[in-house]
Amino acid sequence: MEYLQEYPSDDEEEDDEKVESSDEALNSEISLNRLNQQPLLISTTTTSKLPSTVESLQLFLQNYLYQRHQMSSIYLYMPWRPSAASTMIIRALSSQLEHHLRERFGSQLKDYQLEKITTNPRDVGYHISLTRNIPCNSNLAVQFNKNITKAFESFEVDQLAIGEDLDAFALRKGISKLFGEEVALALTKKPLPCLQIRFKNTCVLFSNPDYSSLFLGLPIRSEHVPMFHRMRSTIDEVMNAMELPLDKENTPENYHLTIAICKNNISPSISPKVFEQMQSHMSSLTVDASKLEVSRPKIRV
């Protein structure tokens, strides 16, 4: 999950102009299954369309362009902008988990710093990774944009993944307490059904290849795994047809919401054996993720 951006020198301005159109295409935003056009389908015993009140699944294109070599890196993930209340819960969990990690592996982590995940548009933010970074030619990335958009036009969403927009509900409830129900009704929209992802009460730990970044996450609950398998199959079919390398490591069984990142910008000192011990230790912990739900999830590429 390393995101490297090259800043061109003055003599590379001409190259910048050449890739400008590709850059725009790679970072375009695409909405899949817009309401009143091609709604998503619910997976039930009989296939039926989502009610018009349910927000659609969306796809965003956010590729990282390597300007000198006309290369791009495709990375698919499901982003989430949590409410203030959810952010407080996440940060409390992050601090607790970091404490447990340092309590057991303090010497190995002395040069690692916990970085807060932000909602800055330049950052990935809170997210569920669907694939790892996949290097490819920029032209292929643009074509992948078109192909994956078409592939998801009729994607079916499990009934278990549909619920109320809890963030909108919490906002209305908060305004109601301060100013009364009438004011709350006037200032807010009625919470509508939306897509929701819930998490297990446990923790997972992952890293990049050289262990310079450690990622703390909350795994998705088992009932969501089948839907993510179908989502992943759709992605793999597109990649296979375009002869792009398939990501065989990051499978739906280990999909998780990344809630914290520990980085070492000096000299990573963790061996594979120690990292395995860290993973085992963190997975044995119990956390309370019952109040966290990713509402209105989207997919970014």
Coordinates of C-alpha atoms in Angstrom, one line a residue:
M1 CA 0.0 0.0 0.0
E2 CA 2.8 2.4 -0.8
Y3 CA 1.7 5.5 -2.7
L4 CA 4.6 7.1 -4.5
Q5 CA 4.1 10.3 -6.5
E6 CA 6.9 11.7 -8.7
Y7 CA 7.1 15.5 -9.1
P8 CA 8.6 16.3 -12.5
S9 CA 11.4 18.8 -13.0
D10 CA 11.2 21.8 -15.3
D11 CA 12.5 19.9 -18.3
E12 CA 9.7 17.3 -17.9
E13 CA 6.9 19.8 -18.5
E14 CA 6.5 18.6 -22.0
D15 CA 6.0 15.1 -20.8
D16 CA 3.3 16.4 -18.4
E17 CA 1.3 17.8 -21.3
K18 CA 1.4 14.5 -23.1
V19 CA 0.0 12.5 -20.1
E20 CA -2.5 15.2 -19.0
S21 CA -5.4 13.7 -20.9
S22 CA -4.5 10.2 -19.6
D23 CA -4.2 11.5 -16.0
E24 CA -7.7 13.0 -16.3
A25 CA -9.1 9.8 -17.5
L26 CA -7.4 7.8 -14.8
N27 CA -8.7 10.0 -12.0
S28 CA -12.3 10.4 -13.4
E29 CA -15.2 9.5 -11.2
I30 CA -17.8 7.0 -12.4
S31 CA -21.1 6.2 -10.7
L32 CA -22.2 2.7 -11.3
N33 CA -25.9 1.8 -11.2
R34 CA -27.2 5.4 -10.8
L35 CA -30.7 5.4 -9.4
N36 CA -33.5 5.7 -12.0
Q37 CA -31.1 4.3 -14.6
Q38 CA -29.7 0.9 -13.7
P39 CA -30.4 0.1 -10.1
L40 CA -28.5 -2.6 -8.3
L41 CA -30.2 -5.9 -7.7
I42 CA -30.8 -7.6 -4.3
S43 CA -29.8 -11.2 -4.0
T44 CA -32.8 -13.0 -2.5
T45 CA -34.7 -16.1 -3.4
T46 CA -36.2 -14.2 -6.2
T47 CA -34.0 -11.5 -7.8
S48 CA -35.5 -8.0 -7.3
K49 CA -34.4 -4.4 -7.8
L50 CA -33.3 -2.2 -5.0
P51 CA -36.0 0.3 -3.9
S52 CA -35.3 3.8 -5.3
T53 CA -34.5 5.0 -1.7
V54 CA -31.3 2.8 -1.5
E55 CA -28.1 4.5 -2.5
S56 CA -26.3 2.9 -5.5
L57 CA -22.9 1.2 -5.4
Q58 CA -20.4 3.6 -7.0
L59 CA -17.1 3.2 -8.6
F60 CA -14.3 5.8 -8.5
L61 CA -11.2 5.8 -10.6
Q62 CA -8.1 6.9 -8.7
N63 CA -5.0 5.6 -10.3
Y64 CA -1.4 6.7 -9.6
L65 CA 0.3 7.9 -12.7
Y66 CA 4.1 7.5 -13.2
Q67 CA 4.7 10.3 -15.7
R68 CA 8.1 9.3 -17.1
H69 CA 7.2 5.8 -18.1
Q70 CA 3.5 6.2 -18.8
M71 CA 2.8 3.7 -16.1
S72 CA -0.1 3.5 -13.7
S73 CA -0.9 1.5 -10.6
I74 CA -4.5 0.1 -10.3
Y75 CA -5.6 -0.2 -6.7
L76 CA -9.2 -1.1 -5.8
Y77 CA -10.7 -0.3 -2.5
M78 CA -13.9 0.7 -0.7
P79 CA -13.6 4.1 1.0
W80 CA -15.5 5.3 4.0
R81 CA -15.9 8.8 5.5
P82 CA -17.0 8.0 9.1
S83 CA -19.1 10.3 11.2
A84 CA -17.5 12.2 14.2
A85 CA -18.8 9.6 16.6
S86 CA -17.5 6.7 14.5
T87 CA -14.1 8.5 14.2
M88 CA -13.8 8.7 18.0
I89 CA -14.5 5.0 18.3
I90 CA -12.0 4.1 15.7
R91 CA -9.3 6.3 17.2
A92 CA -9.9 4.8 20.7
L93 CA -9.6 1.3 19.2
S94 CA -6.4 2.3 17.3
S95 CA -4.8 3.6 20.5
Q96 CA -5.7 0.5 22.4
L97 CA -4.4 -1.8 19.7
E98 CA -1.2 0.1 19.4
H99 CA -0.7 -0.1 23.1
H100 CA -1.1 -3.9 23.0
L101 CA 1.3 -4.2 20.1
R102 CA 4.0 -2.0 21.7
E103 CA 3.5 -3.7 25.1
R104 CA 4.6 -7.0 23.5
F105 CA 7.0 -5.9 20.8
G106 CA 8.3 -2.5 22.0
S107 CA 11.9 -3.0 21.0
Q108 CA 11.0 -3.9 17.4
L109 CA 8.6 -1.0 17.1
K110 CA 10.7 1.8 18.7
D111 CA 11.2 3.5 15.3
Y112 CA 7.5 3.1 14.2
Q113 CA 5.1 6.0 14.5
L114 CA 1.3 5.7 14.5
E115 CA -0.2 7.8 11.8
K116 CA -3.7 9.1 11.9
I117 CA -5.8 8.2 8.9
T118 CA -7.3 11.4 7.5
T119 CA -10.1 12.3 5.1
N120 CA -7.7 14.4 3.0
P121 CA -8.7 13.8 -0.7
R122 CA -5.0 13.1 -1.5
D123 CA -5.0 10.2 1.1
V124 CA -6.8 6.9 0.8
G125 CA -8.4 7.4 4.3
Y126 CA -10.4 4.7 6.0
H127 CA -11.0 1.9 3.5
I128 CA -11.4 -1.8 2.7
S129 CA -8.8 -3.0 0.3
L130 CA -10.2 -5.1 -2.6
T131 CA -6.9 -5.7 -4.3
R132 CA -3.2 -4.8 -3.9
N133 CA -1.5 -2.2 -6.2
I134 CA -1.3 -3.6 -9.7
P135 CA 1.2 -1.9 -12.0
C136 CA 0.2 -1.5 -15.7
N137 CA 0.5 0.7 -18.7
S138 CA -1.6 3.9 -18.4
N139 CA -3.6 3.1 -21.5
L140 CA -4.6 -0.3 -20.0
A141 CA -5.7 1.5 -16.8
V142 CA -8.0 3.8 -18.9
Q143 CA -9.5 0.7 -20.6
F144 CA -9.8 -1.0 -17.2
N145 CA -11.8 2.0 -16.1
K146 CA -14.3 1.4 -18.9
N147 CA -14.4 -2.4 -18.5
I148 CA -14.8 -2.5 -14.7
T149 CA -17.6 0.1 -14.9
K150 CA -19.6 -2.0 -17.4
A151 CA -18.9 -5.2 -15.4
F152 CA -20.5 -3.7 -12.2
E153 CA -23.6 -2.4 -13.9
S154 CA -25.7 -5.3 -12.8
F155 CA -23.9 -6.3 -9.6
E156 CA -26.2 -7.9 -7.1
V157 CA -26.1 -6.7 -3.4
D158 CA -26.9 -9.2 -0.6
Q159 CA -30.0 -8.4 1.5
L160 CA -27.8 -8.7 4.6
A161 CA -25.8 -5.7 3.4
I162 CA -28.8 -3.3 3.3
G163 CA -29.8 -1.3 6.4
E164 CA -30.4 2.2 7.7
D165 CA -28.0 5.0 7.3
L166 CA -26.8 5.2 10.9
D167 CA -24.8 8.4 10.5
A168 CA -27.8 10.2 9.2
F169 CA -29.9 8.8 12.0
A170 CA -27.4 9.9 14.6
L171 CA -27.3 13.4 13.2
R172 CA -31.1 13.7 13.3
K173 CA -31.1 12.3 16.9
G174 CA -28.4 14.8 18.0
I175 CA -30.2 17.8 16.6
S176 CA -33.5 16.6 18.1
K177 CA -31.9 16.5 21.6
L178 CA -30.6 20.0 21.3
F179 CA -33.4 21.8 19.4
G180 CA -36.4 19.4 19.4
E181 CA -38.0 17.0 17.0
E182 CA -39.6 19.6 14.7
V183 CA -36.3 21.4 14.1
A184 CA -34.5 18.0 13.5
L185 CA -37.2 17.1 10.9
A186 CA -36.8 20.4 9.2
L187 CA -33.0 20.4 9.0
T188 CA -32.3 16.8 8.1
K189 CA -33.5 14.3 5.6
K190 CA -35.2 11.0 6.7
P191 CA -32.5 8.3 7.1
L192 CA -32.8 6.0 4.0
P193 CA -31.8 2.4 3.5
C194 CA -28.2 2.1 2.3
L195 CA -25.4 -0.4 1.9
Q196 CA -23.7 -1.4 5.2
I197 CA -20.7 -3.5 6.1
R198 CA -20.2 -4.7 9.6
F199 CA -17.0 -6.0 11.4
K200 CA -15.9 -8.8 13.7
N201 CA -14.8 -8.1 17.2
T202 CA -11.2 -8.9 16.5
C203 CA -8.2 -7.4 14.9
V204 CA -5.9 -8.2 12.0
L205 CA -2.4 -7.0 11.2
F206 CA -0.9 -6.7 7.7
S207 CA 2.2 -5.0 6.2
N208 CA 3.8 -3.9 3.0
P209 CA 6.6 -6.2 1.6
D210 CA 9.5 -4.6 3.5
Y211 CA 7.6 -4.2 6.8
S212 CA 8.1 -0.4 6.8
S213 CA 4.3 0.1 7.1
L214 CA 2.0 -2.0 9.4
F215 CA -1.7 -1.8 8.9
L216 CA -4.2 -2.4 11.7
G217 CA -7.6 -3.5 10.6
L218 CA -11.0 -4.9 11.6
P219 CA -12.1 -7.9 9.5
I220 CA -15.5 -7.9 7.8
R221 CA -18.1 -10.2 9.3
S222 CA -18.5 -13.7 7.8
E223 CA -22.0 -12.9 6.3
H224 CA -20.4 -10.3 4.0
V225 CA -17.8 -12.7 2.6
P226 CA -20.0 -14.3 -0.1
M227 CA -20.9 -10.8 -1.5
F228 CA -17.2 -9.8 -1.6
H229 CA -16.4 -13.0 -3.3
R230 CA -18.8 -12.2 -6.1
M231 CA -17.4 -8.7 -6.2
R232 CA -13.9 -10.1 -6.4
S233 CA -14.9 -12.5 -9.1
T234 CA -16.2 -9.6 -11.2
I235 CA -12.9 -7.8 -10.8
D236 CA -10.8 -10.9 -11.6
E237 CA -12.8 -11.6 -14.7
V238 CA -12.1 -8.1 -16.0
M239 CA -8.4 -8.4 -15.1
N240 CA -8.1 -11.8 -16.7
A241 CA -9.7 -10.7 -19.9
M242 CA -7.2 -7.8 -20.1
E243 CA -4.3 -10.1 -19.1
L244 CA -3.5 -8.1 -16.0
P245 CA -1.9 -9.9 -13.1
L246 CA -4.5 -11.3 -10.6
D247 CA -4.1 -10.5 -6.9
K248 CA -4.2 -14.0 -5.3
E249 CA -3.0 -12.9 -1.8
N250 CA -5.7 -10.4 -0.7
T251 CA -8.8 -12.5 -0.7
P252 CA -12.3 -11.7 0.7
E253 CA -11.5 -14.0 3.7
N254 CA -9.0 -11.3 4.9
Y255 CA -10.8 -8.2 3.8
H256 CA -10.8 -5.6 6.5
L257 CA -11.3 -2.0 7.4
T258 CA -7.9 -0.3 7.8
I259 CA -8.1 1.8 11.0
A260 CA -4.5 2.7 11.7
I261 CA -1.0 2.7 10.0
C262 CA 2.3 2.4 11.8
K263 CA 5.2 3.6 9.7
N264 CA 9.0 3.4 10.0
N265 CA 10.8 5.9 7.7
I266 CA 14.2 5.1 9.1
S267 CA 15.1 1.5 8.9
P268 CA 12.5 -1.3 9.3
S269 CA 13.8 -3.9 11.8
I270 CA 11.0 -6.5 11.7
S271 CA 11.8 -10.0 10.4
P272 CA 9.2 -12.2 8.8
K273 CA 9.2 -14.5 11.9
V274 CA 8.6 -11.5 14.3
F275 CA 5.8 -10.2 12.0
E276 CA 4.1 -13.6 12.2
Q277 CA 4.3 -13.4 16.0
M278 CA 2.8 -10.0 15.8
Q279 CA -0.1 -11.1 13.6
S280 CA -0.8 -14.1 15.9
H281 CA -0.8 -11.8 19.0
M282 CA -3.1 -9.2 17.5
S283 CA -5.6 -11.8 16.1
S284 CA -6.0 -13.2 19.6
L285 CA -7.3 -9.9 21.0
T286 CA -11.0 -9.1 21.4
V287 CA -12.2 -5.6 20.5
D288 CA -15.7 -4.0 20.5
A289 CA -16.5 -3.1 16.9
S290 CA -20.3 -3.6 17.3
K291 CA -21.0 0.1 16.9
L292 CA -19.1 0.5 13.7
E293 CA -20.7 0.0 10.3
V294 CA -19.5 1.3 7.0
S295 CA -22.6 3.0 5.6
R296 CA -23.0 4.1 1.9
P297 CA -19.8 2.2 0.8
K298 CA -18.3 3.0 -2.6
I299 CA -15.6 1.4 -4.7
R300 CA -12.6 3.3 -5.8
V301 CA -10.1 2.1 -8.4

